[in-house]
mmCIF file of C-alpha atoms in Angstrom:
data_model
loop_
_atom_site.group_PDB
_atom_site.id
_atom_site.type_symbol
_atom_site.label_atom_id
_atom_site.label_comp_id
_atom_site.label_asym_id
_atom_site.label_seq_id
_atom_site.Cartn_x
_atom_site.Cartn_y
_atom_site.Cartn_z
ATOM 1 C CA MET V 1 18.196 -30.094 -41.386
ATOM 2 C CA SER V 2 15.665 -31.805 -43.378
ATOM 3 C CA HIS V 3 11.844 -31.595 -43.066
ATOM 4 C CA ALA V 4 11.530 -34.910 -41.307
ATOM 5 C CA MET V 5 13.643 -33.654 -38.693
ATOM 6 C CA ARG V 6 12.292 -30.404 -38.221
ATOM 7 C CA GLY V 7 9.154 -32.528 -37.441
ATOM 8 C CA VAL V 8 10.664 -34.730 -34.895
ATOM 9 C CA PHE V 9 12.298 -31.699 -33.413
ATOM 10 C CA ALA V 10 8.707 -29.821 -33.349
ATOM 11 C CA MET V 11 7.310 -32.896 -31.480
ATOM 12 C CA LEU V 12 10.077 -33.189 -29.038
ATOM 13 C CA LEU V 13 9.833 -29.574 -28.086
ATOM 14 C CA LEU V 14 5.915 -29.803 -27.879
ATOM 15 C CA ALA V 15 6.142 -32.658 -25.824
ATOM 16 C CA ALA V 16 8.990 -30.854 -23.394
ATOM 17 C CA LEU V 17 6.583 -27.704 -22.828
ATOM 18 C CA ALA V 18 3.858 -29.868 -21.817
ATOM 19 C CA GLY V 19 1.999 -28.254 -18.855
ATOM 20 C CA CYS V 20 2.666 -28.166 -15.169
ATOM 21 C CA GLN V 21 1.978 -26.169 -12.606
ATOM 22 C CA SER V 22 5.007 -23.842 -10.276
ATOM 23 C CA SER V 23 5.481 -25.391 -6.829
ATOM 24 C CA LYS V 24 6.524 -21.937 -5.494
ATOM 25 C CA MET V 25 3.165 -20.400 -5.513
ATOM 26 C CA VAL V 26 0.127 -21.168 -3.471
ATOM 27 C CA ARG V 27 -3.702 -20.966 -4.796
ATOM 28 C CA SER V 28 -5.747 -17.888 -3.534
ATOM 29 C CA ASP V 29 -9.198 -17.254 -3.048
ATOM 30 C CA GLY V 30 -9.489 -14.303 -4.951
ATOM 31 C CA LEU V 31 -11.601 -12.124 -2.774
ATOM 32 C CA ASP V 32 -8.554 -9.559 -2.255
ATOM 33 C CA ASN V 33 -8.479 -8.788 -6.035
ATOM 34 C CA THR V 34 -9.779 -5.527 -6.216
ATOM 35 C CA PRO V 35 -7.739 -2.186 -5.889
ATOM 36 C CA ALA V 36 -6.662 -1.077 -2.585
ATOM 37 C CA ALA V 37 -7.680 2.552 -1.607
ATOM 38 C CA GLY V 38 -5.631 5.093 -4.071
ATOM 39 C CA LYS V 39 -4.303 1.878 -5.855
ATOM 40 C CA ALA V 40 -4.345 0.308 -9.426
ATOM 41 C CA MET V 41 -4.881 -3.431 -9.992
ATOM 42 C CA VAL V 42 -3.497 -4.829 -12.586
ATOM 43 C CA VAL V 43 -4.466 -8.735 -13.359
ATOM 44 C CA PHE V 44 -1.640 -10.919 -15.134
ATOM 45 C CA LEU V 45 -3.654 -13.728 -16.978
ATOM 46 C CA ARG V 46 -2.072 -17.016 -18.575
ATOM 47 C CA ALA V 47 -4.558 -18.938 -20.228
ATOM 48 C CA SER V 48 -2.948 -20.795 -22.475
ATOM 49 C CA THR V 49 -1.294 -24.687 -21.590
ATOM 50 C CA PHE V 50 1.151 -24.343 -24.278
ATOM 51 C CA GLY V 51 4.849 -24.242 -22.955
ATOM 52 C CA GLY V 52 2.976 -25.102 -19.551
ATOM 53 C CA ALA V 53 6.733 -26.770 -18.394
ATOM 54 C CA VAL V 54 8.206 -23.568 -18.725
ATOM 55 C CA GLN V 55 7.315 -20.838 -15.954
ATOM 56 C CA ALA V 56 6.986 -17.083 -16.611
ATOM 57 C CA SER V 57 8.053 -14.397 -13.985
ATOM 58 C CA VAL V 58 6.080 -11.075 -14.081
ATOM 59 C CA TYR V 59 7.920 -7.849 -12.651
ATOM 60 C CA ASP V 60 7.085 -4.226 -11.866
ATOM 61 C CA THR V 61 10.136 -2.710 -13.480
ATOM 62 C CA GLY V 62 11.893 0.742 -12.792
ATOM 63 C CA GLU V 63 15.580 1.689 -13.463
ATOM 64 C CA THR V 64 16.863 1.097 -9.947
ATOM 65 C CA ALA V 65 14.823 -1.823 -8.973
ATOM 66 C CA ASP V 66 12.571 -4.565 -10.181
ATOM 67 C CA ARG V 67 9.932 -5.348 -7.984
ATOM 68 C CA PHE V 68 8.563 -9.272 -7.972
ATOM 69 C CA ILE V 69 4.731 -9.687 -8.444
ATOM 70 C CA GLY V 70 5.104 -13.599 -9.182
ATOM 71 C CA ILE V 71 5.172 -16.648 -11.165
ATOM 72 C CA VAL V 72 2.351 -17.318 -13.665
ATOM 73 C CA SER V 73 1.934 -21.122 -14.584
ATOM 74 C CA SER V 74 -0.647 -22.192 -17.349
ATOM 75 C CA LYS V 75 -4.380 -21.447 -16.154
ATOM 76 C CA THR V 76 -3.131 -19.199 -13.463
ATOM 77 C CA LYS V 77 -3.879 -15.355 -12.815
ATOM 78 C CA LEU V 78 -2.195 -13.307 -10.556
ATOM 79 C CA ALA V 79 -3.311 -9.634 -9.359
ATOM 80 C CA TRP V 80 -0.847 -6.535 -8.452
ATOM 81 C CA GLN V 81 -1.743 -3.329 -6.352
ATOM 82 C CA ALA V 82 -0.262 -0.751 -8.606
ATOM 83 C CA ASP V 83 0.597 3.119 -7.731
ATOM 84 C CA PRO V 84 -1.786 5.095 -10.114
ATOM 85 C CA GLY V 85 0.813 6.391 -12.895
ATOM 86 C CA ASP V 86 2.990 5.124 -15.755
ATOM 87 C CA HIS V 87 4.783 1.828 -14.995
ATOM 88 C CA LEU V 88 6.808 -0.593 -17.217
ATOM 89 C CA PHE V 89 5.531 -4.174 -16.759
ATOM 90 C CA MET V 90 8.129 -7.123 -17.540
ATOM 91 C CA VAL V 91 7.763 -10.868 -18.061
ATOM 92 C CA ILE V 92 10.874 -13.148 -17.755
ATOM 93 C CA ALA V 93 11.405 -16.943 -19.409
ATOM 94 C CA GLU V 94 13.909 -17.251 -21.818
ATOM 95 C CA ASN V 95 13.561 -13.838 -22.939
ATOM 96 C CA ALA V 96 12.843 -10.481 -21.204
ATOM 97 C CA ASP V 97 9.737 -8.590 -22.966
ATOM 98 C CA PHE V 98 7.885 -5.173 -21.521
ATOM 99 C CA MET V 99 4.552 -3.642 -21.489
ATOM 100 C CA ILE V 100 3.751 0.245 -20.913
ATOM 101 C CA ALA V 101 1.010 0.804 -18.559
ATOM 102 C CA HIS V 102 -0.696 3.950 -17.573
ATOM 103 C CA LEU V 103 -2.638 3.495 -14.800
ATOM 104 C CA GLU V 104 -5.881 5.031 -12.632
ATOM 105 C CA ALA V 105 -6.301 4.392 -8.911
ATOM 106 C CA GLY V 106 -9.609 2.550 -8.627
ATOM 107 C CA LYS V 107 -9.466 0.864 -11.936
ATOM 108 C CA THR V 108 -8.575 -2.790 -12.560
ATOM 109 C CA TYR V 109 -6.456 -3.594 -15.766
ATOM 110 C CA TYR V 110 -5.690 -6.882 -17.402
ATOM 111 C CA ALA V 111 -2.781 -8.297 -19.245
ATOM 112 C CA LEU V 112 -2.244 -11.709 -21.113
ATOM 113 C CA VAL V 113 0.499 -13.350 -20.756
ATOM 114 C CA ARG V 114 1.214 -15.386 -23.846
ATOM 115 C CA PRO V 115 3.633 -18.038 -24.707
ATOM 116 C CA ARG V 116 5.268 -18.376 -27.673
ATOM 117 C CA VAL V 117 8.036 -20.719 -29.391
ATOM 118 C CA GLY V 118 11.212 -20.123 -28.004
ATOM 119 C CA VAL V 119 14.790 -21.377 -29.137
ATOM 120 C CA TRP V 120 15.203 -23.892 -26.492
ATOM 121 C CA LYS V 121 12.104 -23.467 -24.320
ATOM 122 C CA ALA V 122 9.065 -20.895 -24.573
ATOM 123 C CA ARG V 123 9.035 -17.364 -24.532
ATOM 124 C CA PHE V 124 6.745 -15.255 -23.130
ATOM 125 C CA SER V 125 5.108 -12.070 -24.276
ATOM 126 C CA LEU V 126 2.796 -9.149 -22.307
ATOM 127 C CA LEU V 127 -0.515 -8.130 -24.158
ATOM 128 C CA PRO V 128 -2.766 -5.528 -23.074
ATOM 129 C CA ILE V 129 -6.583 -6.485 -22.782
ATOM 130 C CA ARG V 130 -8.322 -3.475 -23.643
ATOM 131 C CA ASN V 131 -11.618 -1.813 -22.508
ATOM 132 C CA ASP V 132 -12.508 -1.478 -26.871
ATOM 133 C CA PRO V 133 -14.732 -4.466 -28.186
ATOM 134 C CA ALA V 134 -13.318 -3.592 -31.573
ATOM 135 C CA ALA V 135 -9.713 -4.721 -30.126
ATOM 136 C CA LYS V 136 -7.974 -8.083 -30.528
ATOM 137 C CA TYR V 137 -7.785 -8.816 -26.824
ATOM 138 C CA ASN V 138 -10.561 -7.402 -24.869
ATOM 139 C CA LEU V 139 -13.169 -7.465 -21.829
ATOM 140 C CA GLN V 140 -16.130 -7.908 -23.451
ATOM 141 C CA SER V 141 -15.045 -10.592 -25.316
ATOM 142 C CA GLU V 142 -15.826 -14.805 -24.994
ATOM 143 C CA ASP V 143 -12.228 -15.320 -24.906
ATOM 144 C CA PHE V 144 -11.775 -12.809 -21.796
ATOM 145 C CA ARG V 145 -14.389 -14.544 -20.057
ATOM 146 C CA ASP V 146 -13.131 -18.000 -20.580
ATOM 147 C CA TRP V 147 -10.046 -16.858 -19.794
ATOM 148 C CA MET V 148 -11.064 -15.708 -16.352
ATOM 149 C CA LYS V 149 -13.515 -18.727 -15.658
ATOM 150 C CA SER V 150 -10.562 -21.257 -16.509
ATOM 151 C CA THR V 151 -7.465 -19.693 -14.640
ATOM 152 C CA ALA V 152 -6.792 -20.089 -11.053
ATOM 153 C CA TRP V 153 -5.592 -17.192 -8.618
ATOM 154 C CA VAL V 154 -2.263 -17.626 -7.427
ATOM 155 C CA ARG V 155 -0.370 -15.636 -4.709
ATOM 156 C CA ASN V 156 3.285 -15.566 -3.681
ATOM 157 C CA THR V 157 4.984 -17.519 -1.131
ATOM 158 C CA ALA V 158 7.961 -17.246 1.268
ATOM 159 C CA GLU V 159 9.286 -20.227 -1.303
ATOM 160 C CA SER V 160 8.991 -17.564 -4.563
ATOM 161 C CA GLU V 161 10.126 -14.555 -2.676
ATOM 162 C CA GLN V 162 13.346 -16.750 -1.924
ATOM 163 C CA TRP V 163 13.440 -17.459 -5.324
ATOM 164 C CA PHE V 164 13.386 -13.906 -6.617
ATOM 165 C CA ARG V 165 16.295 -13.200 -4.209
ATOM 166 C CA GLU V 166 18.424 -15.823 -5.396
ATOM 167 C CA ASN V 167 17.745 -15.047 -8.944
ATOM 168 C CA GLN V 168 17.927 -10.664 -8.749
ATOM 169 C CA SER V 169 21.489 -10.733 -10.697
ATOM 170 C CA ALA V 170 20.410 -12.958 -13.546
ATOM 171 C CA ILE V 171 16.943 -11.400 -13.694
ATOM 172 C CA ARG V 172 18.574 -7.712 -13.735
ATOM 173 C CA GLU V 173 21.056 -9.230 -16.647
ATOM 174 C CA LYS V 174 18.134 -10.526 -19.034
ATOM 175 C CA LYS V 175 16.557 -7.497 -18.010
ATOM 176 C CA LEU V 176 19.027 -5.000 -19.401
ATOM 177 C CA ASP V 177 20.270 -7.441 -22.429
ATOM 178 C CA TYR V 178 16.243 -7.530 -23.638
ATOM 179 C CA LEU V 179 15.480 -4.006 -22.660
ATOM 180 C CA ARG V 180 18.164 -2.336 -25.331
ATOM 181 C CA LYS V 181 15.717 -3.932 -27.869
ATOM 182 C CA TRP V 182 12.731 -2.473 -26.610
ATOM 183 C CA ASN V 183 14.164 0.510 -26.452
ATOM 184 C CA ALA V 184 14.798 0.547 -30.051
ATOM 185 C CA ALA V 185 11.774 -0.702 -31.013
ATOM 186 C CA ASP V 186 9.127 2.023 -33.022
ATOM 187 C CA PRO V 187 6.687 3.777 -31.413
ATOM 188 C CA GLN V 188 3.797 2.093 -32.665
ATOM 189 C CA GLN V 189 5.214 -1.249 -31.347
ATOM 190 C CA HIS V 190 4.870 0.462 -27.884
ATOM 191 C CA ALA V 191 1.833 1.874 -28.853
ATOM 192 C CA GLU V 192 0.638 -1.702 -29.123
ATOM 193 C CA LEU V 193 2.061 -2.968 -26.061
ATOM 194 C CA THR V 194 0.629 -0.076 -23.880
ATOM 195 C CA LEU V 195 -2.226 -0.504 -21.091
ATOM 196 C CA ASP V 196 -4.013 2.983 -21.741
ATOM 197 C CA ALA V 197 -5.775 4.204 -18.812
ATOM 198 C CA THR V 198 -9.123 3.966 -20.364
ATOM 199 C CA ASP V 199 -8.763 0.470 -20.512
ATOM 200 C CA GLY V 200 -8.949 0.191 -16.733
ATOM 201 C CA VAL V 201 -12.921 -1.004 -15.179
#
């Protein structure tokens, strides 16, 4: 492909990834987004408008079941009440990607849902937001404050839950495909993609 054609393709791709919101989720007042008794809270933030036409769905996944957390559009965030302990979270769009979490009851944790260029549409990663000012993504940064201000709380609806039920098989298939690559990754990569217990506040 010529340089000029690559430029045209990139422009078309970016145009196709212009922003829109999921009609399956609804705005939430955010008042219940604190950990329930005996639970930890995980907040998934998608602050970027890149890839806005592509929705990313997020899961608390396990060997036998995938618990649907919700759909994260650009400029939205959602909260998940999780049992304390070890978790594997998953985001799905064109790809599937994963993040480990070690959660403590009574704490709130944050993860960035970050879009990147895919083959036909945006792909996504889950990135831990650290409770460490030296980390690239951290709770003390101006970026984090901007992300919290610029994103709206959303929650599931009967329509989003129905979407999950209708697509469970395809979600599971994509998960298993990408899980093989995740399991083959080196320990350092896993460590970089782990929310530690101390990252909660």
